[in-house]
């Protein structure tokens, strides 16, 4: 399946550089329309303008655009006036998303300075000629839905923002690499996504009784429409079923449905379904391909990324597992409309964690409260996934940097465990983040005001921030796996410095004392 992404906007907005970076991040080819026109014509654009006037250039532009629409796949940067032509505009719009880059006059002029001879419609390249051109095209540029203001951002940052806006990522570093998509309504194109990645049938859809009842038919239809033979297995919902009995049931269902080495497993559900289906896929016939369609916030922003799969043993959580990256992660934020409220908040704790690690804008979105989060879900999910993807890209097998993802988890896991899992994971992480921020403040690492800010944001998302009195502070170190006699140096914390910055590997000497104060 051919996929195109277009970058558009005025000259100087950075389409070519950003386009190259975006294509590289997505592992896709890149082309610059003006560059291809010059190569075909054997002339520079000013030469084409000089010889054939603007009308001649536009004719060539249309011809080359047609050719690219038919043959190119990947990212295409368009010339600054390429979509003024209604016909070009409607064909491009039908072929893929268009991101329109914008920037202030000052930025555009700055970038164009020294480049005057390449821009025939800005021959004088004065502020006046640029202003006139921008005024003429203002309504035109404003008519695009996806607007990205490039002012004050480096090309790398603009490319990253474009990825978030488009909900498209590519994760590499663990065996094969894979695409991650965040797309409202994306469930309907699940089958196309499987075909596009060359995966084969028969397919087995794995879901739980809640998610299966809501979205199972839609997913099955999409996979069937794409030409696959598809079967389904529905597991009982909940963490208590994340066990070897469920894994066994999956293996047996795979066998009964005739799945072979080249077949495909599709996980549709929260983190429990993803972990179980991924693990069953990793072990069935020594590993079959799988697609993850996460349907809870927790599963989208955390569990679906990084390739960790597994199940619990009676002795403890996630004691069985394997790294087995999916071929595609397809997150459809529309499915979150049916997520129970308590699960919604639970997942938002991980979103706040990602915001604190490296995305202050994400924290600003979360600070607006739960209702506002509902209204911006696609962006929030995409931003949050982008943070985790950046981290796992740099450290796929969890050696060092990935430890920042433990923010709030060192204390949080201990709370979860001491409550006998009465306190949900997200709630415990929320308490853990605040506790660790307090420790960070005591330690002189966190900037003043961080704890208050975190408390305000988490409370606004209906998350608890204080550790309940029935959790014995004295037992926290033990629950963290710290030997009482040797607590110094035994644990390394990821502690927040400010929103967007975390210090990794902090060892705390007086841990018991600090925890007792919480
Ligand atoms: N593999 C990893 O790297 C990783 C990371 C984090 C968490 N996890 C695992 O993820 C699990 C937690 O994930 P979770 O919070 O999604 O739990 P979950 O899968 O149990 O889902 C929570 C509940 O929400 C329901 N649900 C999910 N999506 C829904 C939807 N769209 N509409 C209605 N109901 C829906 C489920 O049926 C379930 O009852 C844990 O087992 C945890 O260990 C794994």
Coordinates of C-alpha atoms and ligand atoms in Angstrom, one line a residue:
X1 CA 0.0 0.0 0.0
X2 CA 1.4 3.4 -1.1
X3 CA 1.4 6.0 1.7
X4 CA 2.2 9.7 1.2
X5 CA 2.8 12.6 3.6
X6 CA 3.0 16.1 2.3
X7 CA 4.9 19.1 3.7
X8 CA 3.7 22.5 2.5
X9 CA 4.0 26.1 3.4
X10 CA 5.7 29.3 2.4
X11 CA 9.3 29.4 1.1
X12 CA 11.7 29.5 4.0
X13 CA 9.4 27.5 6.3
X14 CA 11.8 24.6 6.2
X15 CA 9.8 22.0 4.2
X16 CA 12.8 20.4 2.6
X17 CA 15.0 20.0 5.7
X18 CA 12.1 19.0 7.9
X19 CA 10.8 16.6 5.2
X20 CA 14.2 14.9 5.0
X21 CA 14.3 14.5 8.8
X22 CA 10.7 13.3 9.0
X23 CA 11.3 10.7 6.3
X24 CA 14.4 9.4 8.0
X25 CA 12.5 9.1 11.3
X26 CA 9.7 7.2 9.6
X27 CA 12.1 5.0 7.6
X28 CA 10.5 6.2 4.4
X29 CA 11.8 7.8 1.2
X30 CA 11.9 11.5 0.8
X31 CA 11.5 13.7 -2.3
X32 CA 11.4 17.4 -2.9
X33 CA 9.0 18.4 -5.7
X34 CA 11.0 21.4 -6.8
X35 CA 14.2 19.3 -6.8
X36 CA 12.5 16.7 -9.0
X37 CA 11.2 19.4 -11.4
X38 CA 14.8 20.8 -11.7
X39 CA 16.2 17.3 -12.3
X40 CA 13.6 16.5 -15.0
X41 CA 14.0 19.8 -16.8
X42 CA 17.8 19.9 -16.5
X43 CA 17.4 23.5 -15.4
X44 CA 17.1 25.4 -12.1
X45 CA 13.8 26.9 -11.2
X46 CA 14.9 30.5 -11.9
X47 CA 15.9 29.3 -15.4
X48 CA 12.5 27.7 -15.9
X49 CA 10.8 30.9 -14.8
X50 CA 13.1 33.0 -17.1
X51 CA 12.4 30.7 -20.1
X52 CA 8.8 29.8 -19.6
X53 CA 7.4 32.3 -17.1
X54 CA 5.4 31.2 -14.1
X55 CA 2.7 29.5 -16.2
X56 CA 5.3 27.2 -17.8
X57 CA 6.7 26.3 -14.4
X58 CA 3.2 25.5 -13.1
X59 CA 2.6 23.2 -16.1
X60 CA 5.8 21.3 -15.3
X61 CA 4.9 21.3 -11.6
X62 CA 1.6 19.7 -12.4
X63 CA 3.1 17.0 -14.6
X64 CA 5.8 16.1 -12.0
X65 CA 3.3 16.1 -9.2
X66 CA 1.1 13.6 -11.1
X67 CA 4.1 11.4 -11.6
X68 CA 5.0 11.6 -7.9
X69 CA 1.4 10.9 -6.8
X70 CA 1.4 7.8 -8.9
X71 CA 4.9 6.5 -8.0
X72 CA 6.3 8.0 -4.9
X73 CA 5.8 6.6 -1.4
X74 CA 6.9 8.5 1.7
X75 CA 7.4 12.1 2.4
X76 CA 7.0 14.8 -0.3
X77 CA 7.9 18.4 0.2
X78 CA 5.9 20.7 -2.1
X79 CA 6.9 24.1 -3.5
X80 CA 5.4 27.1 -1.8
X81 CA 2.7 27.7 -4.4
X82 CA 2.1 24.1 -5.6
X83 CA -1.4 23.8 -4.1
X84 CA -2.7 27.2 -5.3
X85 CA -4.0 25.2 -8.2
X86 CA -7.4 23.7 -7.1
X87 CA -6.9 20.5 -9.1
X88 CA -3.4 19.9 -7.5
X89 CA -4.9 20.6 -4.1
X90 CA -7.7 18.1 -4.3
X91 CA -5.5 15.4 -5.7
X92 CA -2.9 15.9 -3.0
X93 CA -5.5 16.0 -0.3
X94 CA -6.9 12.7 -1.4
X95 CA -3.5 11.1 -1.4
X96 CA -2.4 11.7 2.2
X97 CA -2.1 14.2 5.1
X98 CA -0.7 17.7 4.4
X99 CA 1.2 19.4 7.1
X100 CA 1.4 23.2 6.5
X101 CA 4.5 24.7 8.1
X102 CA 4.2 28.3 9.2
X103 CA 6.7 30.8 10.6
X104 CA 6.9 34.5 11.3
X105 CA 8.0 37.0 8.7
X106 CA 11.3 37.5 10.5
X107 CA 12.1 33.8 10.5
X108 CA 11.1 33.4 6.9
X109 CA 13.3 36.3 5.8
X110 CA 16.2 35.2 7.9
X111 CA 16.1 31.7 6.3
X112 CA 15.7 33.1 2.8
X113 CA 18.5 35.6 3.1
X114 CA 21.4 34.4 0.9
X115 CA 19.0 32.2 -1.1
X116 CA 17.5 34.9 -3.3
X117 CA 18.6 33.6 -6.6
X118 CA 16.8 30.3 -5.9
X119 CA 13.4 31.9 -5.3
X120 CA 12.1 33.6 -8.5
X121 CA 8.9 35.0 -6.9
X122 CA 11.0 36.6 -4.2
X123 CA 13.6 38.1 -6.5
X124 CA 14.2 41.1 -4.4
X125 CA 13.7 39.1 -1.3
X126 CA 12.9 42.2 0.6
X127 CA 10.5 42.3 3.6
X128 CA 8.0 44.0 1.3
X129 CA 8.0 41.4 -1.4
X130 CA 7.7 38.6 1.1
X131 CA 4.9 40.3 2.9
X132 CA 3.0 40.9 -0.3
X133 CA 3.3 37.2 -1.3
X134 CA 2.3 36.0 2.2
X135 CA -0.7 38.4 2.2
X136 CA -1.8 37.0 -1.1
X137 CA -1.5 33.5 0.1
X138 CA -2.6 34.0 3.8
X139 CA -6.1 32.4 3.4
X140 CA -4.7 29.7 1.3
X141 CA -2.1 28.6 3.9
X142 CA -4.6 29.0 6.7
X143 CA -7.0 26.6 4.9
X144 CA -5.0 23.5 5.8
X145 CA -6.1 21.6 8.9
X146 CA -2.7 20.5 10.1
X147 CA -0.8 23.8 10.9
X148 CA 2.6 23.6 12.5
X149 CA 4.3 26.7 13.7
X150 CA 8.0 26.3 13.2
X151 CA 9.0 29.5 14.9
X152 CA 11.7 29.1 17.5
X153 CA 12.0 25.3 16.8
X154 CA 15.0 23.5 15.3
X155 CA 14.2 21.4 12.2
X156 CA 14.6 18.3 14.4
X157 CA 12.0 19.6 16.8
X158 CA 9.6 20.5 13.9
X159 CA 10.0 17.0 12.5
X160 CA 9.1 15.6 15.9
X161 CA 6.1 17.8 16.2
X162 CA 5.0 16.8 12.7
X163 CA 5.3 13.1 13.9
X164 CA 3.1 13.9 16.9
X165 CA 0.6 15.7 14.8
X166 CA 0.4 12.9 12.2
X167 CA 0.5 10.2 14.9
X168 CA 3.3 8.3 13.0
X169 CA 6.4 6.8 14.4
X170 CA 8.9 4.1 13.7
X171 CA 10.7 2.2 16.4
X172 CA 13.9 0.4 15.7
X173 CA 16.6 -1.1 17.8
X174 CA 15.1 -4.5 18.8
X175 CA 15.3 -7.1 16.1
X176 CA 13.0 -5.9 13.4
X177 CA 11.7 -2.3 13.4
X178 CA 8.0 -1.4 13.4
X179 CA 5.6 1.4 12.7
X180 CA 3.5 3.0 15.5
X181 CA 0.3 4.7 14.4
X182 CA -2.1 6.9 16.4
X183 CA -5.2 7.4 14.4
X184 CA -8.7 8.3 15.4
X185 CA -10.9 5.7 13.6
X186 CA -7.7 3.7 12.8
X187 CA -9.4 0.4 13.8
X188 CA -11.2 0.4 10.4
X189 CA -7.9 0.3 8.6
X190 CA -6.4 -2.5 10.7
X191 CA -6.6 -5.0 7.8
X192 CA -4.9 -2.6 5.4
X193 CA -2.1 -2.0 7.9
X194 CA -1.5 -5.8 8.1
X195 CA -1.5 -6.1 4.3
X196 CA 0.8 -3.1 4.0
X197 CA 3.4 -4.8 6.2
X198 CA 3.4 -8.0 4.2
X199 CA 2.0 -10.1 7.0
X200 CA 0.1 -13.3 6.2
X201 CA -3.0 -15.2 7.4
X202 CA -4.6 -17.0 8.9
X203 CA -5.0 -14.3 11.5
X204 CA -6.0 -14.8 15.1
X205 CA -7.7 -11.9 17.0
X206 CA -7.1 -12.0 20.7
X207 CA -9.2 -9.8 22.9
X208 CA -10.9 -9.8 26.3
X209 CA -14.7 -10.1 27.0
X210 CA -15.1 -6.3 27.5
X211 CA -13.1 -5.0 24.5
X212 CA -14.1 -8.0 22.3
X213 CA -17.8 -7.2 22.8
X214 CA -17.2 -3.5 21.9
X215 CA -14.7 -3.6 19.0
X216 CA -14.1 -7.3 18.1
X217 CA -16.6 -7.3 15.2
X218 CA -15.2 -4.0 13.7
X219 CA -11.6 -5.4 13.9
X220 CA -12.6 -8.8 12.4
X221 CA -14.4 -7.1 9.6
X222 CA -11.4 -4.9 8.7
X223 CA -9.0 -7.9 8.7
X224 CA -11.5 -9.9 6.7
X225 CA -12.0 -7.1 4.2
X226 CA -8.3 -7.1 3.6
X227 CA -8.5 -10.7 2.4
X228 CA -7.5 -12.6 5.5
X229 CA -9.0 -15.7 7.0
X230 CA -9.6 -14.5 10.6
X231 CA -10.5 -16.3 13.9
X232 CA -10.9 -15.0 17.4
X233 CA -10.3 -16.0 20.9
X234 CA -11.9 -14.0 23.8
X235 CA -10.2 -14.2 27.2
X236 CA -11.8 -13.2 30.5
X237 CA -10.9 -9.6 31.4
X238 CA -8.5 -8.5 34.2
X239 CA -5.1 -8.9 35.7
X240 CA -6.1 -12.1 37.5
X241 CA -6.2 -13.8 34.1
X242 CA -2.8 -12.7 33.0
X243 CA -1.5 -16.2 33.8
X244 CA -0.2 -19.4 32.2
X245 CA -3.7 -20.9 31.8
X246 CA -4.5 -18.0 29.4
X247 CA -1.3 -18.5 27.5
X248 CA -2.0 -22.2 27.2
X249 CA -5.5 -21.4 26.0
X250 CA -4.1 -19.0 23.3
X251 CA -1.5 -21.6 22.1
X252 CA -4.3 -24.2 21.8
X253 CA -6.6 -21.8 19.9
X254 CA -3.8 -20.9 17.5
X255 CA -3.2 -24.6 16.8
X256 CA -6.9 -25.3 16.4
X257 CA -7.3 -22.4 13.9
X258 CA -4.4 -23.7 11.8
X259 CA -2.0 -20.9 12.5
X260 CA 1.4 -21.5 11.0
X261 CA 4.9 -20.1 11.3
X262 CA 4.0 -17.2 8.9
X263 CA 0.6 -16.4 10.5
X264 CA -0.4 -13.3 12.3
X265 CA -1.7 -12.7 15.8
X266 CA -3.7 -9.5 16.5
X267 CA -4.0 -8.3 20.1
X268 CA -7.0 -6.0 20.7
X269 CA -7.3 -4.7 24.3
X270 CA -5.6 -3.3 27.3
X271 CA -2.1 -4.1 28.6
X272 CA -3.2 -7.6 29.8
X273 CA -4.4 -8.7 26.4
X274 CA -1.3 -7.2 24.7
X275 CA 1.1 -8.9 27.2
X276 CA -0.6 -12.2 26.9
X277 CA -1.1 -12.3 23.1
X278 CA 2.4 -11.0 22.5
X279 CA 3.9 -13.6 24.7
X280 CA 1.9 -16.4 23.1
X281 CA 3.0 -15.1 19.7
X282 CA 6.6 -15.0 20.8
X283 CA 6.6 -18.7 21.8
X284 CA 4.1 -20.3 19.3
X285 CA 6.2 -22.1 16.7
X286 CA 9.2 -20.3 18.0
X287 CA 7.6 -16.9 17.3
X288 CA 4.9 -15.6 14.9
X289 CA 4.3 -12.0 13.9
X290 CA 1.8 -9.9 15.8
X291 CA 0.1 -6.6 15.7
X292 CA -0.9 -4.7 18.8
X293 CA -4.1 -2.7 18.9
X294 CA -4.0 -1.1 22.4
X295 CA -7.4 0.1 23.7
X296 CA -6.6 1.6 27.1
X297 CA -4.5 4.6 27.8
X298 CA -2.1 2.5 29.8
X299 CA -1.7 0.1 26.9
X300 CA -1.3 2.9 24.3
X301 CA 1.3 5.0 26.1
X302 CA 3.2 2.3 27.9
X303 CA 2.5 -1.4 27.5
X304 CA 2.4 -1.5 23.7
X305 CA 5.8 0.2 23.3
X306 CA 9.1 -1.6 23.9
X307 CA 8.3 -5.1 22.9
X308 CA 7.9 -6.5 26.4
X309 CA 5.4 -9.4 26.6
X310 CA 4.6 -11.8 29.4
X311 CA 2.4 -13.3 32.1
X312 CA 2.2 -13.4 35.9
X313 CA 3.0 -16.4 38.1
X314 CA 1.3 -17.0 41.5
X315 CA 4.6 -15.9 43.0
X316 CA 4.7 -12.5 41.4
X317 CA 3.8 -10.3 38.5
X318 CA 5.5 -10.5 35.1
X319 CA 7.8 -13.3 36.1
X320 CA 7.4 -15.0 32.7
X321 CA 8.2 -13.0 29.6
X322 CA 10.0 -12.3 26.4
X323 CA 11.0 -9.4 24.3
X324 CA 9.0 -9.8 21.1
X325 CA 8.3 -6.6 19.2
X326 CA 5.1 -6.4 17.2
X327 CA 5.1 -5.5 13.5
X328 CA 2.7 -2.7 14.0
X329 CA 1.1 -0.8 16.9
X330 CA -2.2 0.8 15.9
X331 CA -3.7 3.0 18.6
X332 CA -7.2 4.3 17.9
X333 CA -8.0 7.0 20.5
X334 CA -11.7 6.7 19.6
X335 CA -11.8 3.4 21.5
X336 CA -11.0 5.3 24.7
X337 CA -14.5 6.7 24.8
X338 CA -15.7 3.5 26.3
X339 CA -12.8 3.0 28.8
X340 CA -14.2 3.0 32.3
X341 CA -13.3 6.3 34.1
X342 CA -11.2 4.7 36.7
X343 CA -9.0 3.1 34.0
X344 CA -8.8 6.4 32.2
X345 CA -7.3 8.1 35.2
X346 CA -5.1 5.1 35.8
X347 CA -3.5 5.5 32.4
X348 CA -3.1 9.2 32.8
X349 CA -0.6 8.6 35.6
X350 CA 1.8 7.3 32.9
X351 CA 1.0 10.3 30.7
X352 CA 2.0 12.7 33.5
X353 CA 5.1 10.6 34.0
X354 CA 6.1 11.1 30.4
X355 CA 5.4 14.8 30.6
X356 CA 7.6 15.1 33.6
X357 CA 10.4 13.2 31.8
X358 CA 10.6 15.3 28.7
X359 CA 7.5 17.1 27.5
X360 CA 6.4 20.3 29.4
X361 CA 3.7 21.0 26.8
X362 CA 2.1 17.6 27.6
X363 CA 2.0 18.6 31.3
X364 CA 0.3 21.9 30.3
X365 CA -2.4 19.8 28.4
X366 CA -2.9 17.5 31.4
X367 CA -3.0 20.5 33.8
X368 CA -6.3 21.6 32.2
X369 CA -8.1 18.7 33.9
X370 CA -9.8 15.5 32.8
X371 CA -12.5 17.1 30.7
X372 CA -10.0 19.0 28.6
X373 CA -7.9 15.8 28.3
X374 CA -10.9 14.0 26.8
X375 CA -11.2 16.7 24.2
X376 CA -7.5 16.5 23.2
X377 CA -7.0 12.7 23.4
X378 CA -5.4 12.1 20.1
X379 CA -2.7 14.7 20.7
X380 CA -2.2 13.6 24.3
X381 CA -1.8 9.9 23.4
X382 CA 0.5 10.8 20.5
X383 CA 2.7 13.1 22.6
X384 CA 3.0 10.6 25.4
X385 CA 3.9 7.7 23.0
X386 CA 6.5 10.0 21.4
X387 CA 8.3 10.3 24.8
X388 CA 8.5 6.6 25.4
X389 CA 9.5 5.9 21.8
X390 CA 12.4 8.4 22.1
X391 CA 13.6 6.6 25.2
X392 CA 13.3 3.0 24.0
X393 CA 14.9 4.0 20.7
X394 CA 18.0 5.0 22.6
X395 CA 18.0 2.0 24.9
X396 CA 16.0 -0.9 23.5
X397 CA 17.0 -3.6 26.1
X398 CA 16.8 -1.5 29.3
X399 CA 20.4 -0.9 30.3
X400 CA 20.6 2.6 31.6
X401 CA 18.8 5.6 30.1
X402 CA 15.6 3.7 29.9
X403 CA 15.7 3.8 33.7
X404 CA 14.1 7.2 33.6
X405 CA 10.9 5.4 32.8
X406 CA 11.0 4.2 36.4
X407 CA 10.1 7.7 37.6
X408 CA 7.5 7.2 40.3
X409 CA 7.7 3.5 39.9
X410 CA 10.3 2.7 42.6
X411 CA 8.1 3.9 45.4
X412 CA 4.9 3.2 43.4
X413 CA 5.6 -0.5 42.9
X414 CA 6.3 -0.8 46.6
X415 CA 3.0 0.9 47.5
X416 CA 1.1 -1.4 45.0
X417 CA 2.7 -4.5 46.5
X418 CA 2.1 -3.5 50.2
X419 CA -1.6 -2.8 49.4
X420 CA -1.8 -6.3 48.0
X421 CA -2.7 -4.7 44.6
X422 CA -5.8 -3.0 46.1
X423 CA -4.3 0.2 44.9
X424 CA -4.2 0.3 41.1
X425 CA -0.9 0.6 39.2
X426 CA -1.6 4.2 38.0
X427 CA -2.8 5.3 41.4
X428 CA 0.4 3.9 43.0
X429 CA 2.5 5.6 40.3
X430 CA 0.8 8.9 41.0
X431 CA 1.6 8.6 44.7
X432 CA 5.1 7.4 43.9
X433 CA 5.8 10.3 41.6
X434 CA 4.8 12.8 44.3
X435 CA 6.8 10.9 46.9
X436 CA 9.9 10.8 44.7
X437 CA 9.5 14.5 43.9
X438 CA 9.4 15.3 47.6
X439 CA 12.5 13.2 48.1
X440 CA 14.1 15.0 45.1
X441 CA 13.2 18.3 46.7
X442 CA 14.7 17.2 50.1
X443 CA 17.8 16.2 48.3
X444 CA 18.1 19.6 46.7
X445 CA 17.6 18.2 43.2
X446 CA 14.1 19.2 42.4
X447 CA 13.4 22.9 41.7
X448 CA 11.0 24.7 44.1
X449 CA 7.4 24.3 43.3
X450 CA 7.6 21.0 41.4
X451 CA 5.8 19.0 44.1
X452 CA 2.9 21.5 44.2
X453 CA 2.6 21.5 40.5
X454 CA 2.5 17.7 40.3
X455 CA 0.0 17.5 43.1
X456 CA -2.2 20.0 41.3
X457 CA -2.1 18.2 37.9
X458 CA -2.6 14.7 39.3
X459 CA -5.4 15.7 41.5
X460 CA -7.1 17.4 38.5
X461 CA -7.0 14.0 36.8
X462 CA -8.7 12.3 39.8
X463 CA -5.5 10.6 40.9
X464 CA -4.5 10.2 44.5
X465 CA -1.3 11.8 45.6
X466 CA -0.9 10.8 49.3
X467 CA 0.2 7.4 50.4
X468 CA -2.7 6.0 52.6
X469 CA -2.0 5.7 56.3
X470 CA -2.5 1.9 56.2
X471 CA 0.6 1.5 54.1
X472 CA 3.4 0.9 56.5
X473 CA 6.3 3.3 55.7
X474 CA 8.8 1.1 57.5
X475 CA 8.1 -1.8 55.1
X476 CA 8.6 0.3 51.9
X477 CA 12.4 -0.3 51.6
X478 CA 11.8 -4.0 51.9
X479 CA 9.1 -3.9 49.3
X480 CA 11.5 -2.1 47.0
X481 CA 13.9 -5.0 47.4
X482 CA 16.3 -3.1 49.6
X483 CA 18.4 -5.1 52.1
X484 CA 17.9 -3.3 55.4
X485 CA 21.5 -3.6 56.4
X486 CA 22.8 -2.3 53.1
X487 CA 20.2 0.2 51.8
X488 CA 22.9 2.7 50.7
X489 CA 23.7 2.2 47.1
X490 CA 21.2 -0.7 46.6
X491 CA 18.7 1.4 44.8
X492 CA 19.0 3.9 42.0
X493 CA 16.2 6.4 41.6
X494 CA 15.2 8.5 38.6
X495 CA 14.3 11.8 40.3
X496 CA 12.6 14.7 38.7
X497 CA 14.6 18.0 38.5
X498 CA 11.8 20.1 36.8
X499 CA 9.1 19.4 34.4
X500 CA 10.8 18.0 31.3
X501 CA 14.0 17.0 33.1
X502 CA 14.9 13.9 35.2
X503 CA 18.2 12.9 36.8
X504 CA 18.9 9.2 36.5
X505 CA 20.7 6.8 38.8
X506 CA 20.5 8.8 42.0
X507 CA 21.5 6.8 45.0
X508 CA 19.9 7.8 48.3
X509 CA 21.9 7.2 51.5
X510 CA 19.2 7.9 54.1
X511 CA 16.5 6.1 52.3
X512 CA 14.6 4.7 55.3
X513 CA 14.6 8.1 56.9
X514 CA 13.3 9.8 53.8
X515 CA 10.5 7.2 53.3
X516 CA 9.4 7.4 56.9
X517 CA 8.7 11.1 56.3
X518 CA 6.4 10.5 53.4
Ligands
LIG1 N1 4.6 -4.8 28.4 C1 4.9 -3.7 29.0 O1 5.9 -3.1 28.8 C2 3.9 -3.2 30.0 C3 4.0 -1.9 30.5 C4 3.0 -1.4 31.3 C5 2.0 -2.2 31.8 N2 1.9 -3.5 31.3 C6 0.9 -4.4 31.8 O2 -0.4 -3.9 31.3 C7 -1.4 -4.3 32.2 C8 -2.2 -3.1 32.6 O3 -2.9 -2.6 31.4 P1 -4.3 -2.0 31.4 O4 -4.4 -1.0 32.5 O5 -4.7 -1.7 30.0 O6 -5.2 -3.2 32.0 P2 -6.3 -4.2 31.4 O7 -5.8 -4.8 30.1 O8 -6.7 -5.1 32.4 O9 -7.5 -3.2 31.0 C9 -8.2 -2.6 32.0 C10 -9.7 -2.8 31.9 O10 -10.2 -2.0 30.9 C11 -10.9 -2.7 29.9 N3 -10.7 -2.0 28.7 C12 -9.6 -1.8 28.0 N4 -9.8 -1.1 26.9 C13 -11.1 -0.7 26.9 C14 -12.0 0.1 26.1 N5 -11.5 0.7 25.1 N6 -13.3 0.1 26.4 C15 -13.8 -0.5 27.5 N7 -13.0 -1.3 28.3 C16 -11.7 -1.4 28.1 C17 -10.3 -4.1 30.0 O11 -11.2 -5.1 29.6 C18 -10.0 -4.2 31.5 O12 -11.2 -4.6 32.2 C19 -0.7 -4.9 33.4 O13 -0.8 -6.3 33.3 C20 0.7 -4.5 33.3 O14 1.7 -5.4 33.8 C21 2.9 -4.0 30.5

